[in-house]
Coordinates of C-alpha atoms in Angstrom, one line a residue:
X277 CA -16.7 33.0 -86.3
X278 CA -14.3 32.7 -83.5
X279 CA -14.2 29.8 -81.0
X280 CA -13.7 30.6 -77.3
X281 CA -10.5 29.0 -75.8
X282 CA -11.1 26.3 -73.3
X283 CA -9.2 26.8 -70.0
X284 CA -6.3 24.5 -69.5
X285 CA -6.8 21.6 -67.1
X286 CA -5.4 22.2 -63.6
X287 CA -2.9 19.4 -63.0
X288 CA -1.5 20.8 -59.7
X289 CA -2.1 18.5 -56.6
X290 CA -5.1 19.5 -54.4
X291 CA -4.2 21.3 -51.3
X292 CA -3.9 19.1 -48.3
X293 CA -7.0 18.9 -46.2
X294 CA -6.8 20.0 -42.5
X295 CA -7.0 16.9 -40.3
X296 CA -10.4 16.3 -39.0
X297 CA -10.6 16.4 -35.2
X298 CA -11.7 13.1 -33.8
X299 CA -12.7 12.9 -30.2
X300 CA -11.5 9.4 -30.1
X301 CA -7.9 10.2 -31.1
X302 CA -7.5 13.8 -29.9
X303 CA -4.7 14.0 -27.4
X304 CA -5.7 15.2 -24.0
X305 CA -4.1 18.3 -22.6
X306 CA -1.3 18.0 -20.0
X307 CA -3.7 19.3 -17.3
X308 CA -6.3 16.5 -18.0
X309 CA -3.6 13.9 -18.0
X310 CA -2.3 15.0 -14.7
X311 CA -5.9 15.1 -13.3
X312 CA -6.4 11.6 -14.6
X313 CA -3.7 10.2 -12.3
X314 CA -5.2 8.1 -9.4
X315 CA -3.0 9.7 -6.8
X316 CA -3.7 13.4 -7.6
X317 CA -6.4 13.6 -5.0
X318 CA -4.2 12.2 -2.3
X319 CA -1.4 14.6 -3.3
X320 CA -3.7 17.6 -2.9
X321 CA -4.9 16.3 0.4
X322 CA -1.3 15.7 1.6
X323 CA -0.3 19.2 0.8
X324 CA -3.3 20.5 2.7
X325 CA -2.6 18.3 5.7
X326 CA 1.1 19.3 5.8
X327 CA 0.3 23.1 5.6
X328 CA -2.3 22.7 8.4
X329 CA 0.0 21.0 10.9
X330 CA 2.9 23.2 9.8
X331 CA 0.8 26.1 10.9
X332 CA -0.7 24.8 14.1
X333 CA 2.2 22.6 15.5
X334 CA 5.6 24.3 15.6
X335 CA 7.5 21.0 16.4
X336 CA 6.1 19.6 13.2
X337 CA 8.4 22.0 11.3
X338 CA 11.6 20.4 12.6
X339 CA 13.6 18.0 10.4
X340 CA 13.7 15.2 13.0
X341 CA 9.9 15.5 13.2
X342 CA 9.7 14.8 9.5
X343 CA 11.9 11.7 10.0
X344 CA 9.3 10.5 12.6
X345 CA 6.5 11.1 10.3
X346 CA 8.2 9.2 7.6
X347 CA 8.8 6.3 10.0
X348 CA 5.1 6.2 10.9
X349 CA 4.2 6.3 7.3
X350 CA 6.6 3.6 6.3
X351 CA 5.3 0.8 8.6
X352 CA 1.8 1.5 7.4
X353 CA 2.9 2.2 3.8
X354 CA 4.7 -1.1 3.1
X355 CA 1.5 -3.0 3.9
X356 CA -0.7 -0.4 2.2
X357 CA 1.3 -0.9 -1.0
X358 CA 0.6 -4.7 -1.1
X359 CA -3.1 -4.1 -0.1
X360 CA -3.4 -1.5 -2.8
X361 CA -2.1 -3.9 -5.5
X362 CA -4.6 -6.5 -4.3
X363 CA -7.4 -4.0 -4.4
X364 CA -6.5 -3.0 -8.0
X365 CA -6.8 -6.7 -8.7
X366 CA -10.4 -6.5 -7.3
X367 CA -9.9 -8.2 -3.9
X368 CA -9.6 -7.4 -0.2
X369 CA -7.6 -9.0 2.6
X370 CA -9.1 -8.4 6.1
X371 CA -6.5 -10.8 7.6
X372 CA -3.5 -8.5 6.8
X373 CA -3.4 -6.8 10.2
X374 CA -3.2 -10.0 12.3
X375 CA -1.0 -11.6 9.6
X376 CA 1.7 -9.1 10.6
X377 CA 1.6 -10.2 14.2
X378 CA 1.4 -13.9 13.2
X379 CA 4.7 -13.6 11.3
X380 CA 6.4 -11.9 14.2
X381 CA 5.1 -14.5 16.6
X382 CA 6.2 -17.3 14.4
X383 CA 9.8 -16.0 14.1
X384 CA 10.1 -15.2 17.7
X385 CA 8.7 -18.4 19.2
X386 CA 10.4 -20.7 16.6
X387 CA 13.8 -19.2 17.3
X388 CA 13.4 -19.0 21.1
X389 CA 11.7 -22.3 21.8
X390 CA 14.1 -24.3 19.7
X391 CA 17.2 -22.2 20.7
X392 CA 18.1 -21.5 17.1
X393 CA 19.6 -18.6 15.2
X394 CA 16.9 -16.0 14.7
X395 CA 17.4 -16.1 10.9
X396 CA 15.9 -19.6 11.0
X397 CA 12.8 -18.2 12.6
X398 CA 12.8 -15.4 10.0
X399 CA 12.7 -17.7 7.1
X400 CA 10.1 -20.0 8.7
X401 CA 7.9 -16.9 9.3
X402 CA 8.3 -16.0 5.6
X403 CA 7.2 -19.5 4.6
X404 CA 4.2 -19.3 6.9
X405 CA 3.2 -15.8 5.7
X406 CA 3.4 -16.8 2.0
X407 CA 1.4 -20.0 2.8
X408 CA -1.4 -17.9 4.4
X409 CA -1.5 -15.7 1.3
X410 CA -1.6 -18.7 -1.0
X411 CA -4.4 -20.2 1.2
X412 CA -6.5 -17.1 0.8
X413 CA -5.9 -17.0 -3.0
X414 CA -6.6 -20.6 -3.7
X415 CA -9.7 -20.7 -1.5
X416 CA -11.0 -17.6 -3.4
X417 CA -10.5 -19.2 -6.7
X418 CA -11.8 -22.7 -5.8
X419 CA -15.0 -21.5 -4.0
X420 CA -15.8 -18.3 -5.8
X421 CA -16.7 -16.7 -2.4
X422 CA -16.1 -13.0 -1.9
X423 CA -12.6 -12.3 -0.6
X424 CA -14.2 -10.3 2.2
X425 CA -15.7 -13.5 3.6
X426 CA -12.7 -15.7 3.1
X427 CA -10.2 -13.3 4.6
X428 CA -12.6 -12.5 7.5
X429 CA -12.5 -16.2 8.3
X430 CA -8.6 -16.1 8.1
X431 CA -8.6 -13.0 10.3
X432 CA -10.5 -14.9 13.0
X433 CA -8.4 -18.0 12.7
X434 CA -5.2 -16.1 12.9
X435 CA -6.3 -14.0 15.8
X436 CA -7.3 -17.1 17.7
X437 CA -4.0 -19.0 16.9
X438 CA -1.9 -16.0 17.8
X439 CA -3.4 -15.9 21.3
X440 CA -3.7 -19.6 21.9
X441 CA -0.3 -20.8 20.6
X442 CA 1.5 -17.9 22.4
X443 CA -0.1 -18.8 25.7
X444 CA 0.8 -22.5 25.2
X445 CA 4.5 -21.8 24.7
X446 CA 5.1 -18.7 26.8
X447 CA 2.4 -18.9 29.4
X448 CA 1.2 -15.4 28.7
X449 CA 0.1 -13.2 25.7
X450 CA 3.6 -12.0 24.9
X451 CA 6.8 -13.6 23.6
X452 CA 10.1 -13.8 25.4
X453 CA 12.9 -11.4 24.5
X454 CA 15.2 -12.6 21.7
X455 CA 17.7 -9.8 22.0
X456 CA 20.6 -11.9 23.2
X457 CA 20.1 -14.7 20.6
X458 CA 22.5 -15.4 17.7
X459 CA 21.7 -13.4 14.6
X460 CA 19.6 -10.7 16.3
X461 CA 22.0 -7.8 15.6
X462 CA 22.3 -8.7 11.9
X463 CA 18.5 -9.1 11.5
X464 CA 18.0 -5.8 13.3
X465 CA 20.3 -4.1 10.9
X466 CA 18.2 -5.3 8.0
X467 CA 14.7 -4.7 9.4
X468 CA 14.9 -2.1 12.2
X469 CA 18.2 -0.1 12.1
X470 CA 18.6 3.7 12.0
X471 CA 20.7 5.5 9.4
X472 CA 22.0 9.0 10.0
X473 CA 21.0 11.3 7.1
X474 CA 21.3 15.1 7.2
X475 CA 21.8 15.1 10.9
X476 CA 18.7 13.0 11.8
X477 CA 18.3 9.3 12.5
X478 CA 16.1 7.8 9.7
X479 CA 14.7 4.3 10.1
X480 CA 15.7 1.8 7.5
X481 CA 12.0 1.0 6.9
X482 CA 11.7 4.3 5.2
X483 CA 14.2 3.3 2.6
X484 CA 12.6 -0.1 2.2
X485 CA 9.2 1.6 1.8
X486 CA 10.4 3.8 -1.1
X487 CA 12.2 0.9 -2.7
X488 CA 9.1 -1.3 -2.6
X489 CA 7.1 1.6 -4.0
X490 CA 9.4 2.0 -6.9
X491 CA 9.4 -1.7 -7.6
X492 CA 5.5 -1.8 -7.4
X493 CA 5.3 1.2 -9.8
X494 CA 7.6 -0.5 -12.3
X495 CA 5.5 -3.7 -12.0
X496 CA 2.2 -1.9 -12.6
X497 CA 3.4 0.3 -15.5
X498 CA 6.1 -1.7 -17.2
X499 CA 5.4 -5.4 -16.9
X500 CA 2.9 -7.9 -18.3
X501 CA 2.0 -8.8 -14.7
X502 CA 0.9 -5.2 -14.1
X503 CA -1.4 -5.4 -17.0
X504 CA -2.8 -8.7 -15.6
X505 CA -3.5 -6.9 -12.2
X506 CA -5.6 -4.2 -13.9
X507 CA -7.3 -6.8 -16.2
X508 CA -8.5 -9.1 -13.4
X509 CA -9.5 -6.2 -11.3
X510 CA -11.6 -4.6 -14.1
X511 CA -13.4 -7.9 -15.3
X512 CA -11.9 -11.3 -14.5
X513 CA -14.1 -13.1 -16.9
X514 CA -13.1 -10.9 -19.8
X515 CA -9.4 -11.1 -18.7
X516 CA -9.6 -14.9 -18.7
X517 CA -11.2 -14.8 -22.2
X518 CA -8.2 -13.0 -23.6
X519 CA -5.7 -15.3 -22.0
X520 CA -4.8 -13.6 -18.6
X521 CA -3.9 -16.3 -16.0
X522 CA -6.5 -15.2 -13.4
X523 CA -5.7 -17.9 -10.9
X524 CA -2.0 -17.1 -10.9
X525 CA -2.5 -13.4 -10.7
X526 CA -5.0 -13.5 -7.8
X527 CA -2.9 -16.0 -5.8
X528 CA 0.3 -14.0 -6.4
X529 CA -1.4 -10.8 -5.2
X530 CA -2.5 -12.5 -1.9
X531 CA 1.0 -13.9 -1.5
X532 CA 2.4 -10.4 -2.0
X533 CA 0.3 -9.3 1.0
X534 CA 1.7 -12.2 2.9
X535 CA 5.3 -11.1 2.0
X536 CA 4.6 -7.5 3.1
X537 CA 3.0 -8.8 6.4
X538 CA 6.2 -10.9 7.0
X539 CA 8.4 -7.9 6.4
X540 CA 6.6 -5.5 8.7
X541 CA 6.3 -8.3 11.3
X542 CA 10.1 -8.7 11.2
X543 CA 10.5 -5.0 11.8
X544 CA 8.2 -5.1 14.8
X545 CA 10.0 -8.1 16.2
X546 CA 13.5 -6.7 15.8
X547 CA 12.6 -3.1 16.8
X548 CA 11.1 -4.2 20.1
X549 CA 12.5 -7.8 20.5
X550 CA 9.1 -9.0 21.9
X551 CA 5.6 -9.3 20.4
X552 CA 2.2 -9.1 22.0
X553 CA -0.2 -11.7 20.5
X554 CA -3.2 -9.2 20.6
X555 CA -1.6 -6.7 18.3
X556 CA -2.6 -6.0 14.7
X557 CA -6.4 -6.1 15.1
X558 CA -7.9 -3.2 13.3
X559 CA -4.8 -2.4 11.3
X560 CA -6.3 -4.0 8.2
X561 CA -8.7 -1.1 7.9
X562 CA -5.9 1.4 8.1
X563 CA -4.1 -0.3 5.2
X564 CA -7.3 -0.2 3.1
X565 CA -7.9 3.5 4.1
X566 CA -4.4 4.4 3.0
X567 CA -5.0 2.7 -0.4
X568 CA -8.4 4.4 -0.9
X569 CA -7.1 7.8 0.1
X570 CA -4.3 7.1 -2.5
X571 CA -6.9 6.7 -5.3
X572 CA -7.6 2.9 -5.4
X573 CA -11.2 2.0 -6.1
X574 CA -13.2 -0.4 -4.1
X575 CA -14.5 -2.0 -7.2
X576 CA -11.0 -2.8 -8.5
X577 CA -9.2 -2.1 -11.8
X578 CA -8.0 1.4 -10.9
X579 CA -5.2 2.8 -8.8
X580 CA -1.5 3.2 -8.6
X581 CA 1.5 2.4 -6.3
X582 CA 2.3 6.0 -5.7
X583 CA -1.2 6.7 -4.3
X584 CA -0.9 4.5 -1.2
X585 CA 2.5 5.9 -0.5
X586 CA 1.0 9.3 -0.2
X587 CA -2.0 7.9 1.8
X588 CA 0.4 6.4 4.3
X589 CA 2.3 9.6 4.5
X590 CA -0.9 11.4 5.3
X591 CA -1.4 8.8 8.0
X592 CA 2.0 9.6 9.5
X593 CA 1.4 13.3 9.4
X594 CA -1.9 13.0 11.2
X595 CA -0.5 10.6 13.8
X596 CA 2.4 12.8 14.7
X597 CA 0.7 16.1 13.9
X598 CA -1.8 15.6 16.7
X599 CA 0.9 14.8 19.1
X600 CA 3.0 17.8 18.1
X601 CA 0.0 20.0 18.4
X602 CA -0.6 18.7 22.0
X603 CA -4.2 17.6 21.1
X604 CA -6.0 14.6 22.6
X605 CA -5.0 11.4 20.7
X606 CA -8.7 10.5 20.5
X607 CA -8.9 13.1 17.6
X608 CA -6.7 10.7 15.4
X609 CA -9.6 8.6 14.2
X610 CA -11.7 11.7 13.5
X611 CA -9.0 13.2 11.4
X612 CA -8.4 10.0 9.6
X613 CA -12.1 9.8 8.8
X614 CA -12.1 13.4 7.5
X615 CA -9.1 12.6 5.3
X616 CA -10.8 9.5 3.9
X617 CA -13.9 11.4 2.9
X618 CA -12.1 14.5 1.6
X619 CA -9.6 12.4 -0.4
X620 CA -12.4 10.3 -1.9
X621 CA -14.4 13.4 -2.9
X622 CA -11.3 15.0 -4.4
X623 CA -10.5 11.8 -6.3
X624 CA -14.1 11.7 -7.6
X625 CA -13.9 15.4 -8.7
X626 CA -10.6 15.1 -10.5
X627 CA -11.6 12.0 -12.3
X628 CA -14.7 13.7 -13.6
X629 CA -12.6 16.7 -14.6
X630 CA -10.2 14.4 -16.4
X631 CA -13.0 12.6 -18.4
X632 CA -14.9 15.8 -19.4
X633 CA -14.6 16.7 -23.1

């Protein structure tokens, strides 16, 4: 009787199993990552606006017209950058428009009334602007009131002070010319000069605008402070629980708005050498609109620095495009409202596409 041979044991290693796809770890496609960027909606809108005015307004196609558009965008964009960072941090500043005028008035009157070098007035205005931002931030933290109410109060106070103090020292609602004072030419070179590039005169504010945008992008994406901004904007209580310095972050963001208001105020002063005390009212909404068009959420915790740059560029294109098309300037607010709604809807759509599985 024969015995059947038993098969030899298989000692070879088991074949490697194919990795299981896990929705939590699967890498998103390049398209979804692009659609997930906050500024993509604004970019689509900017391309549409540019094509539209390129087609209907022949002067819009010239290179010097582009330089003018960039200048219009830069004065708005520097402020929109700071306002956007504050919005990502979950707050608003309704005093930002009159704060620009307040800084210019401070520098002008301090220099002229005391007969001092204009740079003294410039640095005094910087101190005042930073103090206003710190005041807003500390009052927000200490009282717990919404930033909307606090900065609305600051807006009214600054608006009243701008008019009242200007009338006291000058006798009217405008400041005296400081063009002939010591240091004016040097300050103008920093804040309001023109630089010849490719045959056109480009305002220095455009270069400052791009430099500030690059700095803000680096801060948001590459620094601990950038993480703090997103954290306090998303949920300040949770951020505080994990060690984020909420008070420092909020106050620093308001002071950043103060710094931007000072810089734009200095540009206005040295570009025109006089300032009207009633200017700036309503500009705060334009800064917020540029930030929202650029993808910042009103609820905080979401946005970028590139987005408000594109939003301000759209503002510049609409402002000058209407002029170049020989349309009534009253259409400006209508177009701005259309851009706000369209960019918001596009941002909502691309975010939904980016989060779909």
